[in-house]
Amino acid sequence: MFSWWIAGEVLMQAMSSHEWLQSSSTFVASLFNQRRYLIDDLVIGDYGGECSEIAEFEGAVCRCNQGGRTIYMKSFGEDYRAVHIKEGTLSFDSWICYTNDITLLPPLNGLTVLLTDSQLAMEAAKTMIASATAALRDDGDHASKHLFNIKTALSTTNGAHDKLLAFMRRIRVHAVAGTVTEAMLDVPNVNFIDP
């Protein structure tokens, strides 16, 4: 039902100008003449026909009828309202028209449990986190690499197993790195990375 409503809104906007409705060829030409359709907070477009190299250099969408290059992620919050997810925007270059060859790789969610009652474990974790952060610096090219999310949790040595299970109930954890306890190694469905 939602997709039909969007299609109807786009059609209504596309037919809103009498100038575009003079003939079928004028209407078809108008569809790909640097068009963007705005429906509430949803943007459909850009669509662009032929244009000069200068216009293309300045950011015009040329020779492309595939629409926008930005994905906005939202989650449903209180009263089922869509709420924008912080850092939930993914954009592709406007000069890439067809996205058939683009594969979005799933993120790898990593967790490091900082054992606060062990100075040696804290120093090891601090060094590992600094190294991983430097190695995994984000260059914005989300289409050609895996995203690696690193979360940290504070715990005592005795509470580390329960802390890991609590994290796994809230978010999907693929790998645990850093200093771990024997009890943590018994947790199923997670990979442990040995530094």
mmCIF file of C-alpha atoms in Angstrom:
data_model
loop_
_atom_site.group_PDB
_atom_site.id
_atom_site.type_symbol
_atom_site.label_atom_id
_atom_site.label_comp_id
_atom_site.label_asym_id
_atom_site.label_seq_id
_atom_site.Cartn_x
_atom_site.Cartn_y
_atom_site.Cartn_z
ATOM 1 C CA MET A 1 0.000 0.000 0.000
ATOM 2 C CA PHE A 2 2.828 2.368 0.905
ATOM 3 C CA SER A 3 4.561 1.861 -2.457
ATOM 4 C CA TRP A 4 1.329 2.679 -4.309
ATOM 5 C CA TRP A 5 0.962 5.881 -2.306
ATOM 6 C CA ILE A 6 4.529 6.905 -3.216
ATOM 7 C CA ALA A 7 3.915 6.067 -6.893
ATOM 8 C CA GLY A 8 0.745 8.171 -6.837
ATOM 9 C CA GLU A 9 2.542 11.114 -5.226
ATOM 10 C CA VAL A 10 5.345 10.965 -7.809
ATOM 11 C CA LEU A 11 2.825 10.782 -10.664
ATOM 12 C CA MET A 12 0.858 13.705 -9.222
ATOM 13 C CA GLN A 13 4.015 15.828 -8.976
ATOM 14 C CA ALA A 14 5.180 14.777 -12.436
ATOM 15 C CA MET A 15 1.860 15.875 -13.943
ATOM 16 C CA SER A 16 1.530 19.078 -11.920
ATOM 17 C CA SER A 17 2.941 21.400 -14.603
ATOM 18 C CA HIS A 18 0.790 22.202 -17.638
ATOM 19 C CA GLU A 19 3.980 23.000 -19.563
ATOM 20 C CA TRP A 20 5.083 19.366 -19.262
ATOM 21 C CA LEU A 21 1.716 18.038 -20.441
ATOM 22 C CA GLN A 22 1.735 19.695 -23.907
ATOM 23 C CA SER A 23 2.649 16.410 -25.587
ATOM 24 C CA SER A 24 3.805 12.941 -24.651
ATOM 25 C CA SER A 25 7.356 13.675 -25.836
ATOM 26 C CA THR A 26 7.505 16.834 -23.678
ATOM 27 C CA PHE A 27 6.253 14.849 -20.684
ATOM 28 C CA VAL A 28 8.821 12.055 -21.176
ATOM 29 C CA ALA A 29 11.607 14.619 -21.622
ATOM 30 C CA SER A 30 10.543 16.378 -18.410
ATOM 31 C CA LEU A 31 10.841 13.168 -16.391
ATOM 32 C CA PHE A 32 14.590 13.064 -16.940
ATOM 33 C CA ASN A 33 15.333 16.784 -16.869
ATOM 34 C CA GLN A 34 17.167 17.060 -13.528
ATOM 35 C CA ARG A 35 14.085 15.991 -11.593
ATOM 36 C CA ARG A 36 13.789 15.231 -7.918
ATOM 37 C CA TYR A 37 10.547 14.322 -6.190
ATOM 38 C CA LEU A 38 10.091 15.263 -2.540
ATOM 39 C CA ILE A 39 7.356 13.428 -0.640
ATOM 40 C CA ASP A 40 7.341 14.340 3.051
ATOM 41 C CA ASP A 41 10.910 13.433 4.101
ATOM 42 C CA LEU A 42 11.424 10.946 1.256
ATOM 43 C CA VAL A 43 13.477 12.104 -1.744
ATOM 44 C CA ILE A 44 13.079 10.207 -5.018
ATOM 45 C CA GLY A 45 15.600 11.204 -7.628
ATOM 46 C CA ASP A 46 17.815 12.567 -9.010
ATOM 47 C CA TYR A 47 16.950 11.835 -12.608
ATOM 48 C CA GLY A 48 18.926 13.462 -15.386
ATOM 49 C CA GLY A 49 19.070 13.413 -19.155
ATOM 50 C CA GLU A 50 21.772 14.757 -21.438
ATOM 51 C CA CYS A 51 23.874 17.594 -20.039
ATOM 52 C CA SER A 52 27.224 19.247 -20.603
ATOM 53 C CA GLU A 53 30.480 18.141 -18.998
ATOM 54 C CA ILE A 54 30.529 21.375 -16.990
ATOM 55 C CA ALA A 55 27.068 20.688 -15.571
ATOM 56 C CA GLU A 56 28.126 17.130 -14.759
ATOM 57 C CA PHE A 57 31.281 18.421 -13.042
ATOM 58 C CA GLU A 58 29.118 20.787 -10.986
ATOM 59 C CA GLY A 59 27.041 17.855 -9.700
ATOM 60 C CA ALA A 60 24.205 17.470 -12.206
ATOM 61 C CA VAL A 61 22.988 13.930 -12.751
ATOM 62 C CA CYS A 62 23.520 13.144 -16.434
ATOM 63 C CA ARG A 63 22.298 10.229 -18.564
ATOM 64 C CA CYS A 64 20.773 8.432 -15.599
ATOM 65 C CA ASN A 65 17.216 7.366 -14.896
ATOM 66 C CA GLN A 66 17.912 5.266 -11.815
ATOM 67 C CA GLY A 67 17.114 7.780 -9.087
ATOM 68 C CA GLY A 68 18.912 8.716 -5.892
ATOM 69 C CA ARG A 69 22.186 7.615 -4.432
ATOM 70 C CA THR A 70 21.507 8.033 -0.718
ATOM 71 C CA ILE A 71 20.038 5.586 1.743
ATOM 72 C CA TYR A 72 18.558 6.929 4.975
ATOM 73 C CA MET A 73 18.039 4.347 7.679
ATOM 74 C CA LYS A 74 15.357 4.764 10.306
ATOM 75 C CA SER A 75 14.047 2.702 13.173
ATOM 76 C CA PHE A 76 10.569 2.611 14.592
ATOM 77 C CA GLY A 77 10.393 4.175 18.031
ATOM 78 C CA GLU A 78 7.623 5.176 20.370
ATOM 79 C CA ASP A 79 4.143 5.115 18.810
ATOM 80 C CA TYR A 80 5.692 3.502 15.691
ATOM 81 C CA ARG A 81 7.259 6.781 14.592
ATOM 82 C CA ALA A 82 10.189 6.510 12.219
ATOM 83 C CA VAL A 83 13.297 7.956 13.853
ATOM 84 C CA HIS A 84 16.473 8.709 11.885
ATOM 85 C CA ILE A 85 19.358 6.501 12.995
ATOM 86 C CA LYS A 86 22.453 8.500 13.929
ATOM 87 C CA GLU A 87 25.165 7.672 11.391
ATOM 88 C CA GLY A 88 22.507 5.793 9.414
ATOM 89 C CA THR A 89 23.123 7.490 6.068
ATOM 90 C CA LEU A 90 24.915 5.877 3.155
ATOM 91 C CA SER A 91 25.617 7.814 -0.059
ATOM 92 C CA PHE A 92 27.052 6.746 -3.380
ATOM 93 C CA ASP A 93 28.749 9.030 -5.871
ATOM 94 C CA SER A 94 26.269 10.733 -8.204
ATOM 95 C CA TRP A 95 28.380 9.848 -11.248
ATOM 96 C CA ILE A 96 27.621 6.144 -10.671
ATOM 97 C CA CYS A 97 24.272 5.637 -12.389
ATOM 98 C CA TYR A 98 23.715 1.895 -12.288
ATOM 99 C CA THR A 99 24.307 0.209 -8.950
ATOM 100 C CA ASN A 100 24.052 -3.357 -10.270
ATOM 101 C CA ASP A 101 27.729 -4.045 -9.563
ATOM 102 C CA ILE A 102 27.746 -2.536 -6.069
ATOM 103 C CA THR A 103 27.580 -5.001 -3.201
ATOM 104 C CA LEU A 104 27.059 -3.766 0.323
ATOM 105 C CA LEU A 105 29.064 -5.928 2.650
ATOM 106 C CA PRO A 106 27.577 -6.660 6.066
ATOM 107 C CA PRO A 107 29.337 -5.143 9.064
ATOM 108 C CA LEU A 108 31.374 -7.159 11.505
ATOM 109 C CA ASN A 109 30.441 -6.264 15.072
ATOM 110 C CA GLY A 110 33.326 -6.686 17.479
ATOM 111 C CA LEU A 111 33.366 -6.417 21.262
ATOM 112 C CA THR A 112 36.187 -5.871 23.716
ATOM 113 C CA VAL A 113 35.486 -6.441 27.393
ATOM 114 C CA LEU A 114 37.705 -4.246 29.549
ATOM 115 C CA LEU A 115 38.493 -6.129 32.736
ATOM 116 C CA THR A 116 38.647 -3.243 35.200
ATOM 117 C CA ASP A 117 40.101 -5.267 38.075
ATOM 118 C CA SER A 118 43.226 -6.265 36.104
ATOM 119 C CA GLN A 119 45.788 -3.576 35.259
ATOM 120 C CA LEU A 120 47.553 -5.899 32.799
ATOM 121 C CA ALA A 121 44.289 -6.661 30.952
ATOM 122 C CA MET A 122 43.423 -2.932 30.815
ATOM 123 C CA GLU A 123 46.816 -2.058 29.285
ATOM 124 C CA ALA A 124 46.492 -4.853 26.705
ATOM 125 C CA ALA A 125 42.982 -3.727 25.741
ATOM 126 C CA LYS A 126 44.038 -0.078 25.508
ATOM 127 C CA THR A 127 46.860 -0.959 23.093
ATOM 128 C CA MET A 128 44.624 -3.241 21.018
ATOM 129 C CA ILE A 129 41.817 -0.669 20.724
ATOM 130 C CA ALA A 130 44.250 2.078 19.679
ATOM 131 C CA SER A 131 45.783 -0.212 17.038
ATOM 132 C CA ALA A 132 42.422 -1.377 15.680
ATOM 133 C CA THR A 133 41.064 2.174 15.531
ATOM 134 C CA ALA A 134 44.094 3.356 13.548
ATOM 135 C CA ALA A 135 43.948 0.375 11.176
ATOM 136 C CA LEU A 136 40.215 0.637 10.558
ATOM 137 C CA ARG A 137 39.944 4.385 10.000
ATOM 138 C CA ASP A 138 36.801 5.087 7.955
ATOM 139 C CA ASP A 139 37.396 6.609 4.506
ATOM 140 C CA GLY A 140 33.686 6.643 3.587
ATOM 141 C CA ASP A 141 33.990 3.945 0.897
ATOM 142 C CA HIS A 142 31.307 1.612 2.261
ATOM 143 C CA ALA A 143 30.793 -0.260 -1.003
ATOM 144 C CA SER A 144 34.258 -1.789 -1.302
ATOM 145 C CA LYS A 145 35.086 -2.886 2.229
ATOM 146 C CA HIS A 146 33.607 -4.445 5.314
ATOM 147 C CA LEU A 147 32.552 -2.130 8.090
ATOM 148 C CA PHE A 148 33.995 -3.084 11.424
ATOM 149 C CA ASN A 149 32.196 -1.817 14.507
ATOM 150 C CA ILE A 150 34.100 -2.000 17.771
ATOM 151 C CA LYS A 151 32.161 -1.790 21.034
ATOM 152 C CA THR A 152 33.677 -1.821 24.494
ATOM 153 C CA ALA A 153 32.174 -3.016 27.756
ATOM 154 C CA LEU A 154 33.476 -2.515 31.285
ATOM 155 C CA SER A 155 33.385 -5.495 33.616
ATOM 156 C CA THR A 156 35.202 -7.251 36.407
ATOM 157 C CA THR A 157 36.909 -10.544 35.654
ATOM 158 C CA ASN A 158 34.157 -12.513 37.426
ATOM 159 C CA GLY A 159 31.349 -10.623 35.641
ATOM 160 C CA ALA A 160 32.819 -10.754 32.108
ATOM 161 C CA HIS A 161 30.796 -13.823 31.035
ATOM 162 C CA ASP A 162 27.500 -12.214 32.070
ATOM 163 C CA LYS A 163 28.495 -8.887 30.480
ATOM 164 C CA LEU A 164 29.172 -10.645 27.158
ATOM 165 C CA LEU A 165 25.794 -12.410 27.291
ATOM 166 C CA ALA A 166 24.048 -9.118 28.121
ATOM 167 C CA PHE A 167 25.692 -7.444 25.107
ATOM 168 C CA MET A 168 24.722 -10.346 22.858
ATOM 169 C CA ARG A 169 21.071 -9.941 23.895
ATOM 170 C CA ARG A 170 21.134 -6.255 22.863
ATOM 171 C CA ILE A 171 23.254 -6.345 19.689
ATOM 172 C CA ARG A 172 24.624 -8.969 17.332
ATOM 173 C CA VAL A 173 28.229 -9.709 18.328
ATOM 174 C CA HIS A 174 30.290 -11.541 15.713
ATOM 175 C CA ALA A 175 33.705 -11.452 17.385
ATOM 176 C CA VAL A 176 35.288 -10.792 20.768
ATOM 177 C CA ALA A 177 38.863 -9.558 20.870
ATOM 178 C CA GLY A 178 41.266 -8.769 23.661
ATOM 179 C CA THR A 179 41.677 -10.368 27.039
ATOM 180 C CA VAL A 180 38.961 -12.920 27.803
ATOM 181 C CA THR A 181 38.180 -15.286 30.658
ATOM 182 C CA GLU A 182 37.711 -19.062 30.504
ATOM 183 C CA ALA A 183 33.984 -18.585 31.169
ATOM 184 C CA MET A 184 33.669 -16.230 28.174
ATOM 185 C CA LEU A 185 35.158 -18.886 25.889
ATOM 186 C CA ASP A 186 32.172 -21.135 26.670
ATOM 187 C CA VAL A 187 29.715 -18.690 25.049
ATOM 188 C CA PRO A 188 28.433 -20.189 21.752
ATOM 189 C CA ASN A 189 27.913 -18.438 18.392
ATOM 190 C CA VAL A 190 30.711 -15.911 18.742
ATOM 191 C CA ASN A 191 34.283 -15.888 17.419
ATOM 192 C CA PHE A 192 37.208 -15.085 19.682
ATOM 193 C CA ILE A 193 40.141 -13.285 18.090
ATOM 194 C CA ASP A 194 43.492 -14.037 19.670
ATOM 195 C CA PRO A 195 45.691 -10.939 19.535
#
